[in-house]
mmCIF file of N, CA and C in Angstrom:
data_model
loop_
_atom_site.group_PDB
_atom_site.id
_atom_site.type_symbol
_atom_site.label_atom_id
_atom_site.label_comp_id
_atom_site.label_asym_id
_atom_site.label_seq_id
_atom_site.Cartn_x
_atom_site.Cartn_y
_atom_site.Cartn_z
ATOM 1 N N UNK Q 24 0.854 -1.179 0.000
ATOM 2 C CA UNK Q 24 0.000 0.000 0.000
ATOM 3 C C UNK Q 24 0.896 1.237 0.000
ATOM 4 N N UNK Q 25 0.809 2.377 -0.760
ATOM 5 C CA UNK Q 25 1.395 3.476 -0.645
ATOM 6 C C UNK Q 25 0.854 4.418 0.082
ATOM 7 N N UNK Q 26 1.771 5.383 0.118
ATOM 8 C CA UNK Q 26 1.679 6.601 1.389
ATOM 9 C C UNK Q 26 0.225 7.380 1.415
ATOM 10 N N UNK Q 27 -0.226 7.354 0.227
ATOM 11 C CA UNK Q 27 -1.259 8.296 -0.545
ATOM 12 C C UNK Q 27 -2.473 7.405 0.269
ATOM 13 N N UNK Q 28 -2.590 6.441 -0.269
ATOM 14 C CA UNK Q 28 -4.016 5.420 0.231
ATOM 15 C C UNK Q 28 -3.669 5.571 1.522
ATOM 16 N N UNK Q 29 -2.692 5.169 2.742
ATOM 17 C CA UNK Q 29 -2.441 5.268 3.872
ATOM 18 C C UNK Q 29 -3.124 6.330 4.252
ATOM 19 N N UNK Q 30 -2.888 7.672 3.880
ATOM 20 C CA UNK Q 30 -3.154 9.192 4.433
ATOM 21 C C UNK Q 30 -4.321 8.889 4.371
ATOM 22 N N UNK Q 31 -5.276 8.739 3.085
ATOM 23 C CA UNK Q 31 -6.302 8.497 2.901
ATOM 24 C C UNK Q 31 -7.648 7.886 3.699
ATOM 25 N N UNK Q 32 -6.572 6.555 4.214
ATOM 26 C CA UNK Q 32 -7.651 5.954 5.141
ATOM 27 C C UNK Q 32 -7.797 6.245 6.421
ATOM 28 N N UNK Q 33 -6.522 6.987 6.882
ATOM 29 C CA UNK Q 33 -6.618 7.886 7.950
ATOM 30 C C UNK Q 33 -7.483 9.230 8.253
ATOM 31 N N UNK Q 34 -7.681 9.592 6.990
ATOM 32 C CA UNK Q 34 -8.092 10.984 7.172
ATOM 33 C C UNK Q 34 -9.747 10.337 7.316
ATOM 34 N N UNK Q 35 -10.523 9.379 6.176
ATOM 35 C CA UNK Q 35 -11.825 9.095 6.276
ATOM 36 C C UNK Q 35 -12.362 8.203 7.630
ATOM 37 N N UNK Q 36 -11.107 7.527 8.014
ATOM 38 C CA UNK Q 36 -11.780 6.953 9.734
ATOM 39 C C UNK Q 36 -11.652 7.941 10.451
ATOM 40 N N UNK Q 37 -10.911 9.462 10.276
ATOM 41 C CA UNK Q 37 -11.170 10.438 11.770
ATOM 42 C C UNK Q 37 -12.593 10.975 11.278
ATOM 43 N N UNK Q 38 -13.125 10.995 9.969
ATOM 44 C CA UNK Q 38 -14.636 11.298 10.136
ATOM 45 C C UNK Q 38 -15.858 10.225 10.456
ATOM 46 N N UNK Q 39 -15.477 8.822 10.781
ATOM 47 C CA UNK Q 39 -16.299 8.444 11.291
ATOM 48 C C UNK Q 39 -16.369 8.255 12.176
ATOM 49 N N UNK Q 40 -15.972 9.350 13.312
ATOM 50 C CA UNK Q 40 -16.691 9.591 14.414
ATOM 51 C C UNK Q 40 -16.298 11.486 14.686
ATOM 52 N N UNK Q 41 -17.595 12.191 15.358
ATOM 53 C CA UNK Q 41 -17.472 13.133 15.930
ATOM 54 C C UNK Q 41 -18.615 13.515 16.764
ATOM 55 N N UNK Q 42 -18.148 14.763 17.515
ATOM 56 C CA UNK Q 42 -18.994 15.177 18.866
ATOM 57 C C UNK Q 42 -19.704 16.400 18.463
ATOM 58 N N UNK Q 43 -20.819 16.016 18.873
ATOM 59 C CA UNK Q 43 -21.799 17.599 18.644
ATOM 60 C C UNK Q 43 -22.196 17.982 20.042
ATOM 61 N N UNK Q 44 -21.702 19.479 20.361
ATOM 62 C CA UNK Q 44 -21.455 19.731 21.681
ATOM 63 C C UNK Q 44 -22.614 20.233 22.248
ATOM 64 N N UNK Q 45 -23.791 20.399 21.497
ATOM 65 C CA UNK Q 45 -25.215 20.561 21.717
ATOM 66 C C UNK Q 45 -26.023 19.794 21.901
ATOM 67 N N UNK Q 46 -25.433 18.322 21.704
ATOM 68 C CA UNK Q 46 -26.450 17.087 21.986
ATOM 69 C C UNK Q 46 -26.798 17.610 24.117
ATOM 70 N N UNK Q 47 -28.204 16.924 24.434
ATOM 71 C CA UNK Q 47 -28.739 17.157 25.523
ATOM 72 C C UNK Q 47 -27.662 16.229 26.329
ATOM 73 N N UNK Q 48 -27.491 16.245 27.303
ATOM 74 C CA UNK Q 48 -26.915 15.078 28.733
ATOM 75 C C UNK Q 48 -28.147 13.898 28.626
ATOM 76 N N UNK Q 49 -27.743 12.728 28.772
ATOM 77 C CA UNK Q 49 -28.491 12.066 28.977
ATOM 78 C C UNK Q 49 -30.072 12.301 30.302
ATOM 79 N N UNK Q 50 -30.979 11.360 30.071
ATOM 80 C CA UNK Q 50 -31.670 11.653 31.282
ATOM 81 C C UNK Q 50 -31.984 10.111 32.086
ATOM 82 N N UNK Q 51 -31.044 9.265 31.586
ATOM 83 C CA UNK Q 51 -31.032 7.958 32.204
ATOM 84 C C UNK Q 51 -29.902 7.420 31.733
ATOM 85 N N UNK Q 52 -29.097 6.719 32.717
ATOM 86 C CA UNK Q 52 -28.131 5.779 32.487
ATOM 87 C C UNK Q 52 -28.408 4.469 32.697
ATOM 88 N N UNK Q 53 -27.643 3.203 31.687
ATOM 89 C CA UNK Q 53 -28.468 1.806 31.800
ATOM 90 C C UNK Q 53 -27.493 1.300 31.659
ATOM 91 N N UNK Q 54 -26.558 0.655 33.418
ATOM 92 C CA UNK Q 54 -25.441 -0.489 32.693
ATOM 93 C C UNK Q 54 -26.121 -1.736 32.333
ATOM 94 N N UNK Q 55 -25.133 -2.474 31.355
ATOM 95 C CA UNK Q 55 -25.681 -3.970 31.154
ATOM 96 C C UNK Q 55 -24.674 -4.659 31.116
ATOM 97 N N UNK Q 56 -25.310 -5.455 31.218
ATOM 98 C CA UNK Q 56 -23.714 -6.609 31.190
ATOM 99 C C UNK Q 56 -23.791 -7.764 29.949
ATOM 100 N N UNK Q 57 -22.569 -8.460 29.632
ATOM 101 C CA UNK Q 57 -22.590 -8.955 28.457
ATOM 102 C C UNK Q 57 -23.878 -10.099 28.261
ATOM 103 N N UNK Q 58 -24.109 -9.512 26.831
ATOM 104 C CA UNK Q 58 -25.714 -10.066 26.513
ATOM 105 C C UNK Q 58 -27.128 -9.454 26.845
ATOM 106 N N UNK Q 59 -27.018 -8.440 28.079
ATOM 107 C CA UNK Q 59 -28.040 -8.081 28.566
ATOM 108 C C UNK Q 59 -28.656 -7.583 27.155
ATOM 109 N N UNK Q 60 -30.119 -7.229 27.805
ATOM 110 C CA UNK Q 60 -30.792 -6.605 26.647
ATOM 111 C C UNK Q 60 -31.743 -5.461 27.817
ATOM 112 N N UNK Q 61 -31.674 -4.656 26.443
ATOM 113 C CA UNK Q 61 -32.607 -3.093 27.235
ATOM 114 C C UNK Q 61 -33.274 -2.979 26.001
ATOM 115 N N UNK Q 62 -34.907 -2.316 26.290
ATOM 116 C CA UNK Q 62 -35.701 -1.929 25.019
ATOM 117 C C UNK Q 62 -36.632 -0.598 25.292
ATOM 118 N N UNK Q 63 -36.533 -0.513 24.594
ATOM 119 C CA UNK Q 63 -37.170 1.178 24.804
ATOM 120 C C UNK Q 63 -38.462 1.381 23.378
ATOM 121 N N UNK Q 64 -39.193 2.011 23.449
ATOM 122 C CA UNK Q 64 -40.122 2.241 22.360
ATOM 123 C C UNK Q 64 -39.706 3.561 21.634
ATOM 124 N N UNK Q 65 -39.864 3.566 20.406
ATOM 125 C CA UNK Q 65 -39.032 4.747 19.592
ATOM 126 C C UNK Q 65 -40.443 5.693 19.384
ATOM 127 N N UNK Q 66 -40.399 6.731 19.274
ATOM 128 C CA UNK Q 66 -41.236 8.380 19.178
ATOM 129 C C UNK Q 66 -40.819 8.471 17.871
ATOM 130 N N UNK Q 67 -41.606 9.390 17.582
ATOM 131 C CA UNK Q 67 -40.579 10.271 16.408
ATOM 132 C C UNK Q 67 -40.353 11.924 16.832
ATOM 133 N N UNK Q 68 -39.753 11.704 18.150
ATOM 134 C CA UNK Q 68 -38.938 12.761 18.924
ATOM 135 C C UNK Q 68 -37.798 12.684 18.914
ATOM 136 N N UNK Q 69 -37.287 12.132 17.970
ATOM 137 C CA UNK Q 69 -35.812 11.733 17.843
ATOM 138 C C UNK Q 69 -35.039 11.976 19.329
ATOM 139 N N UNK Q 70 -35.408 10.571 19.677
ATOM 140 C CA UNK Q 70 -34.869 9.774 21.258
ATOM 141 C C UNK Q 70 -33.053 9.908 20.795
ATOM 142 N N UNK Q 71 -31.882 9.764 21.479
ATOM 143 C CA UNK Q 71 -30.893 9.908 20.987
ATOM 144 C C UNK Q 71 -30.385 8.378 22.326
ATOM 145 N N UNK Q 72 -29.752 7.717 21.859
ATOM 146 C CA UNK Q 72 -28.736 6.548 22.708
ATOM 147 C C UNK Q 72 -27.614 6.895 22.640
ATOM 148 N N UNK Q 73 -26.671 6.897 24.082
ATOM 149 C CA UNK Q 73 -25.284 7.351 23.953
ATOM 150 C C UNK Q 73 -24.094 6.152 24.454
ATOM 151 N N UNK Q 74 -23.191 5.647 23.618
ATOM 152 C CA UNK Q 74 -22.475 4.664 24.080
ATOM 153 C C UNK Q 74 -21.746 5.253 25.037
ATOM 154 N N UNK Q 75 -21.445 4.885 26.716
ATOM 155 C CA UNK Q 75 -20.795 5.893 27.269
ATOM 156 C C UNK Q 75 -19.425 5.043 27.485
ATOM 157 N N UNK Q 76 -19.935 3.637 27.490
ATOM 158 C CA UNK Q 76 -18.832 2.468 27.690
ATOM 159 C C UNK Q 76 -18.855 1.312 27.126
ATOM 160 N N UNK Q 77 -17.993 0.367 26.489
ATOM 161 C CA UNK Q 77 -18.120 -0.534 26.262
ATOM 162 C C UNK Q 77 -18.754 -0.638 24.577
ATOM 163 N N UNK Q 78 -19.511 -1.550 24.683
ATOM 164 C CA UNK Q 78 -19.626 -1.596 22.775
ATOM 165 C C UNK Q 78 -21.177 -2.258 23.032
ATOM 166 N N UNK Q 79 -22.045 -1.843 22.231
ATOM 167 C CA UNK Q 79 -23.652 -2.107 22.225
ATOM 168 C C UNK Q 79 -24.275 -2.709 20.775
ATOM 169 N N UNK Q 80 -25.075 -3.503 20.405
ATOM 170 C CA UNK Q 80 -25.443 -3.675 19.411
ATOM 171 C C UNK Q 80 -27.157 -3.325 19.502
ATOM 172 N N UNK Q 81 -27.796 -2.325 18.202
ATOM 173 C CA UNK Q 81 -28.362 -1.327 18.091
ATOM 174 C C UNK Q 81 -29.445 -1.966 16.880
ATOM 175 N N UNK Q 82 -30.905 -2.271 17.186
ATOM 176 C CA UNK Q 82 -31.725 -2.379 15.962
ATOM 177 C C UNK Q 82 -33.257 -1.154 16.416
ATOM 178 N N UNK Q 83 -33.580 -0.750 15.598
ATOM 179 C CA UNK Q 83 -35.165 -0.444 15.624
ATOM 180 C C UNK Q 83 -35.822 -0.765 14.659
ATOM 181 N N UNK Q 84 -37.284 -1.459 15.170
ATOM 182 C CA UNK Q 84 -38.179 -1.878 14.282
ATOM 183 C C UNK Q 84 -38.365 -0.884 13.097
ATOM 184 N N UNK Q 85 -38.950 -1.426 11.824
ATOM 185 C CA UNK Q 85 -39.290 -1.316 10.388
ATOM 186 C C UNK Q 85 -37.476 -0.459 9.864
ATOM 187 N N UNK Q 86 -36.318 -0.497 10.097
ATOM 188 C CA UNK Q 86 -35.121 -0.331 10.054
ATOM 189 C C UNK Q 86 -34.581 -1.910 9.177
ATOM 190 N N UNK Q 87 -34.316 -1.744 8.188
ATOM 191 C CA UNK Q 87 -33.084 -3.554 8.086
ATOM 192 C C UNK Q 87 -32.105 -3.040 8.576
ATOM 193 N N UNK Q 88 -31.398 -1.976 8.680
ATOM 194 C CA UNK Q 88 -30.145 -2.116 9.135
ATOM 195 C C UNK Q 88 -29.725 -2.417 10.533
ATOM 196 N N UNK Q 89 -28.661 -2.590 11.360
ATOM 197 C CA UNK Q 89 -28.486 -3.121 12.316
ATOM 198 C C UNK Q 89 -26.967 -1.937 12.387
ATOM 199 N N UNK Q 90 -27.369 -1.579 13.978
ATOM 200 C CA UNK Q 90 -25.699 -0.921 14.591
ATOM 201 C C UNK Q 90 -25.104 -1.431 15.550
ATOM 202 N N UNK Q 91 -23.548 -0.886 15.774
ATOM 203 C CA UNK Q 91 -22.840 -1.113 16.450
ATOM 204 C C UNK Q 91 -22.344 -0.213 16.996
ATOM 205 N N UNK Q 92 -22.497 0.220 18.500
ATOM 206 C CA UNK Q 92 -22.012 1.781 19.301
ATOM 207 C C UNK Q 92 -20.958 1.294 19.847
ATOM 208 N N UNK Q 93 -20.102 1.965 20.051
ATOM 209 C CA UNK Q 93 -18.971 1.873 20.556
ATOM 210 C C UNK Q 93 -18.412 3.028 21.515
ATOM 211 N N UNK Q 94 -18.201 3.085 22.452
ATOM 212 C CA UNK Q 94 -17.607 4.497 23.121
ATOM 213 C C UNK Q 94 -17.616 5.201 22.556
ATOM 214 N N UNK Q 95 -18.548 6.503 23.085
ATOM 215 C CA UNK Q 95 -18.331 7.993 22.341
ATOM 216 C C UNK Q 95 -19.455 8.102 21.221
ATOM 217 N N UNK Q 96 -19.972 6.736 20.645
ATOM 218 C CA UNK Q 96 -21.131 7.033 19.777
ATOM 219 C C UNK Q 96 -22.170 7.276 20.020
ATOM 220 N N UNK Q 97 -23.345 7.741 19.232
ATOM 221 C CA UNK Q 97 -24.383 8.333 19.396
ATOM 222 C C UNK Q 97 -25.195 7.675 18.623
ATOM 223 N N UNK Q 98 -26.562 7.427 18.325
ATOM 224 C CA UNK Q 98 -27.210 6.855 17.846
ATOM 225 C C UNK Q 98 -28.785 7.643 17.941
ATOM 226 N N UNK Q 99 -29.268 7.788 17.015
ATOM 227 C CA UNK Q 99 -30.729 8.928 17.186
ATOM 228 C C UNK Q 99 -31.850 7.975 16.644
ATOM 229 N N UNK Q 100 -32.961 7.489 17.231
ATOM 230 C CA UNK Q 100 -34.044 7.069 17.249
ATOM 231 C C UNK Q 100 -35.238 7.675 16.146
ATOM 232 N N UNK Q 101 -35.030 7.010 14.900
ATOM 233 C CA UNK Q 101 -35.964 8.333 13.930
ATOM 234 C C UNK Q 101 -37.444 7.401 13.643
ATOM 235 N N UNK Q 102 -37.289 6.844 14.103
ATOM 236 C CA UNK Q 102 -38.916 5.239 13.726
ATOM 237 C C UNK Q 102 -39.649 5.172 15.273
ATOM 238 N N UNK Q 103 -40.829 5.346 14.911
ATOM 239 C CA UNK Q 103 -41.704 4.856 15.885
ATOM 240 C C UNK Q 103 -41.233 3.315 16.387
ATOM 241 N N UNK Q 104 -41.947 2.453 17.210
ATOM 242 C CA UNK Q 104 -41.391 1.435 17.314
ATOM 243 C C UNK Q 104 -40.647 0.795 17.992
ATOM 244 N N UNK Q 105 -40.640 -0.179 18.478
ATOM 245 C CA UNK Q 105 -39.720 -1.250 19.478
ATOM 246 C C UNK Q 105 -37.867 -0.614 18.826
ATOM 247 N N UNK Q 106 -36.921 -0.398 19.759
ATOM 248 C CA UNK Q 106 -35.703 -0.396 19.544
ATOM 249 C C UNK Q 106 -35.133 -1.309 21.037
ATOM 250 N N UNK Q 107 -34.355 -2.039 20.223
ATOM 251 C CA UNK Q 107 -33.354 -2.885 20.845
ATOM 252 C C UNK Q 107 -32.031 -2.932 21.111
ATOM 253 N N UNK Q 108 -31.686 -2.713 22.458
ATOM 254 C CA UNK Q 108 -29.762 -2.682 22.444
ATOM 255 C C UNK Q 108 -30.001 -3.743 23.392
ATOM 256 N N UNK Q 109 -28.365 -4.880 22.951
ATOM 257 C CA UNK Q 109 -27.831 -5.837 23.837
ATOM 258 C C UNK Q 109 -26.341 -5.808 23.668
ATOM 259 N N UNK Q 110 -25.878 -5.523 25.097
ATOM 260 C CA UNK Q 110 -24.623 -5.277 25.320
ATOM 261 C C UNK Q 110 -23.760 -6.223 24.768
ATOM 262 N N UNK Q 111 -22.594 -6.319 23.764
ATOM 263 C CA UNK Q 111 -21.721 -6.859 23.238
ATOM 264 C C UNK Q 111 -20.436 -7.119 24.466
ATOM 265 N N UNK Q 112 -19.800 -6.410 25.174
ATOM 266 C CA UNK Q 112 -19.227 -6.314 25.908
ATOM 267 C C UNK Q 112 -20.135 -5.602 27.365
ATOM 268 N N UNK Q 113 -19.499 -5.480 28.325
ATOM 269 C CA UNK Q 113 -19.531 -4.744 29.762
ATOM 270 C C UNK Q 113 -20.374 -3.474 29.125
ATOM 271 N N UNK Q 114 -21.093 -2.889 29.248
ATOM 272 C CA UNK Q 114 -21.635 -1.158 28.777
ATOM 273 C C UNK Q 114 -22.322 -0.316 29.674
ATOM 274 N N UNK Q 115 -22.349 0.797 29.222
ATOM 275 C CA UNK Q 115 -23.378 1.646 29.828
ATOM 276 C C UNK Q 115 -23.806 2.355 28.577
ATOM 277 N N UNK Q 116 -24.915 2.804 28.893
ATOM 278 C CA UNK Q 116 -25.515 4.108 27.264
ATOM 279 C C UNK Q 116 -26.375 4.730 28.210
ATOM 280 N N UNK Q 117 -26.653 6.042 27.558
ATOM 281 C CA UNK Q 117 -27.771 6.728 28.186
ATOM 282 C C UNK Q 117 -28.450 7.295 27.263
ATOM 283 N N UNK Q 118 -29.348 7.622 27.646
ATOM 284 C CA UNK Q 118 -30.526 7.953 26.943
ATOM 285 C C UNK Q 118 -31.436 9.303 27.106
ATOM 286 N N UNK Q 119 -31.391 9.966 26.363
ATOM 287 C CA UNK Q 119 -32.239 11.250 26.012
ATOM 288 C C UNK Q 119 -33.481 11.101 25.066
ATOM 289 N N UNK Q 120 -34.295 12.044 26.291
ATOM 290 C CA UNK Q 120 -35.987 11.982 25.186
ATOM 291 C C UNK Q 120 -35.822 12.449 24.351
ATOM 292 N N UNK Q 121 -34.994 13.475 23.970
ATOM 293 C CA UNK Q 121 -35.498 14.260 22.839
ATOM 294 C C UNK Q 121 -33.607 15.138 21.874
ATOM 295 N N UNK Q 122 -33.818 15.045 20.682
ATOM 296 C CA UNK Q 122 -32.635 15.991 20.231
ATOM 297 C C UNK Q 122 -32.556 17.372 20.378
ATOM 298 N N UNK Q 123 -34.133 18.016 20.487
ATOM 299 C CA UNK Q 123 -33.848 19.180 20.703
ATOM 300 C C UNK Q 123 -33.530 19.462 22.001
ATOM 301 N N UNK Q 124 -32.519 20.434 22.251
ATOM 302 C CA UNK Q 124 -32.382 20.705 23.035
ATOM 303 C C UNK Q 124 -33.333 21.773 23.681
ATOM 304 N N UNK Q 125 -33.094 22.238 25.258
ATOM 305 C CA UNK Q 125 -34.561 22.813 25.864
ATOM 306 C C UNK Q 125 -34.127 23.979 25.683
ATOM 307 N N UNK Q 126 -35.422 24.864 25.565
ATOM 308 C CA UNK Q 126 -35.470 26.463 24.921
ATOM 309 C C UNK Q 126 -34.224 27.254 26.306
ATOM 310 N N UNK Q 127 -34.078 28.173 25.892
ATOM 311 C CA UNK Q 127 -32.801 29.087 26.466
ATOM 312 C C UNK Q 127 -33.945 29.993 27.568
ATOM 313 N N UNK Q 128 -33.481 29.946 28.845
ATOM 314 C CA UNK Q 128 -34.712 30.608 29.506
ATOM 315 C C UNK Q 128 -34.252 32.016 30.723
ATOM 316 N N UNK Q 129 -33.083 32.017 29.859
ATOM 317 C CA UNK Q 129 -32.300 33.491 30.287
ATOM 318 C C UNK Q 129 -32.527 34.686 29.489
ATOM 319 N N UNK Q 130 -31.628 35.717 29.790
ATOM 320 C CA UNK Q 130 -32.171 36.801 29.436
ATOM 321 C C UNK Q 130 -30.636 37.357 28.445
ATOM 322 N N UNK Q 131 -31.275 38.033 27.489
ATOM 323 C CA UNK Q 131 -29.937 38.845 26.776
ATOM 324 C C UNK Q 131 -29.418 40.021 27.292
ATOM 325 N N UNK Q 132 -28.168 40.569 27.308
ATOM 326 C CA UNK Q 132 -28.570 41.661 27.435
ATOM 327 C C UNK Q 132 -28.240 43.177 26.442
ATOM 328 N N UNK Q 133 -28.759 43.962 26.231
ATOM 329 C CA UNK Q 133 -28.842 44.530 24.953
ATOM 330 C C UNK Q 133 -27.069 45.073 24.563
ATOM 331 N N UNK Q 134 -27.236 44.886 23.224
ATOM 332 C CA UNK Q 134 -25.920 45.563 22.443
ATOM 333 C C UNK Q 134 -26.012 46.719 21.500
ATOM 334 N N UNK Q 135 -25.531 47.684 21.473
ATOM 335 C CA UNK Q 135 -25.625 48.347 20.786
ATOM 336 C C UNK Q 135 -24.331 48.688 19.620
ATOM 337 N N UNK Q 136 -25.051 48.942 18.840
ATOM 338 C CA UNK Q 136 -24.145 48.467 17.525
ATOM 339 C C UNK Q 136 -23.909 49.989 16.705
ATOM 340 N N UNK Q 137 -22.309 50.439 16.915
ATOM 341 C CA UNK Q 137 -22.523 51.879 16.248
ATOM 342 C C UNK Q 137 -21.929 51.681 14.771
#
C-alpha cells in the first residue's frame, strides 16, 4: 500500500466519528452486562442513545439495518417502534428523550451596535 491510500484511510476513519457539543446530557443511564438486553419504544422525537462504555449492538423496528455503538457514539431514534440494544461487551448508554435541546430561559442583554 502506498503513502497516498495510507493518508487516505486515515483521514476518512477520523470522520467516522465526531462530537456535537449541543447534543442534551443524557436523562437515564443503563449499565448492562454482556448479553443483557434493554428496550425502549421509539417516538418520532428523535430519542438519541449514547455509548458511554463498552460496545452495544443497536436495531429499531421497520429499520433492516443493524448498529454497532462503541464508546463515544451516538445513535438517534428516527422510527416509531420497538428499539433494541444488547450489550456486546460490559456497557453503559444513556438515553435522552429528545434531540432538541430545551429552549434558552435566560435573558440577553442589549448591544448596541454603532
Amino acid at each position: 500500500m502506498n503513502k497516498q491510500t495510507s493518508d487516505n484511510e486515515n483521514v476518512l476513519g477520523a470522520h467516522k466519528r465526531f462530537f456535537l457539543s449541543n447534543l442534551p446530557k443524557p436523562n437515564a443511564v443503563v449499565e448492562l452486562t454482556v448479553g443483557q438486553e434493554w428496550r425502549l419504544m421509539g417516538k418520532r422525537g428523535h430519542q438519541i442513545l449514547f455509548c458511554l462504555h463498552g460496545s452495544v449492538w443497536v436495531t429499531q423496528e421497520c429499520d433492516i439495518r443493524d448498529y454497532v455503538l462503541e464508546r463515544g457514539d451516538a445513535f438517534v431514534v428516527t422510527l416509531p417502534g420497538l428499539v433494541l440494544v444488547r450489550a456486546l461487551t460490559q456497557a453503559s448508554i444513556g438515553y435522552a428523550e429528545s434531540l432538541v435541546p430545551r429552549p434558552f430561559k435566560g435573558c440577553f442583554s442589549q448591544t448596541v451596535f454603532k
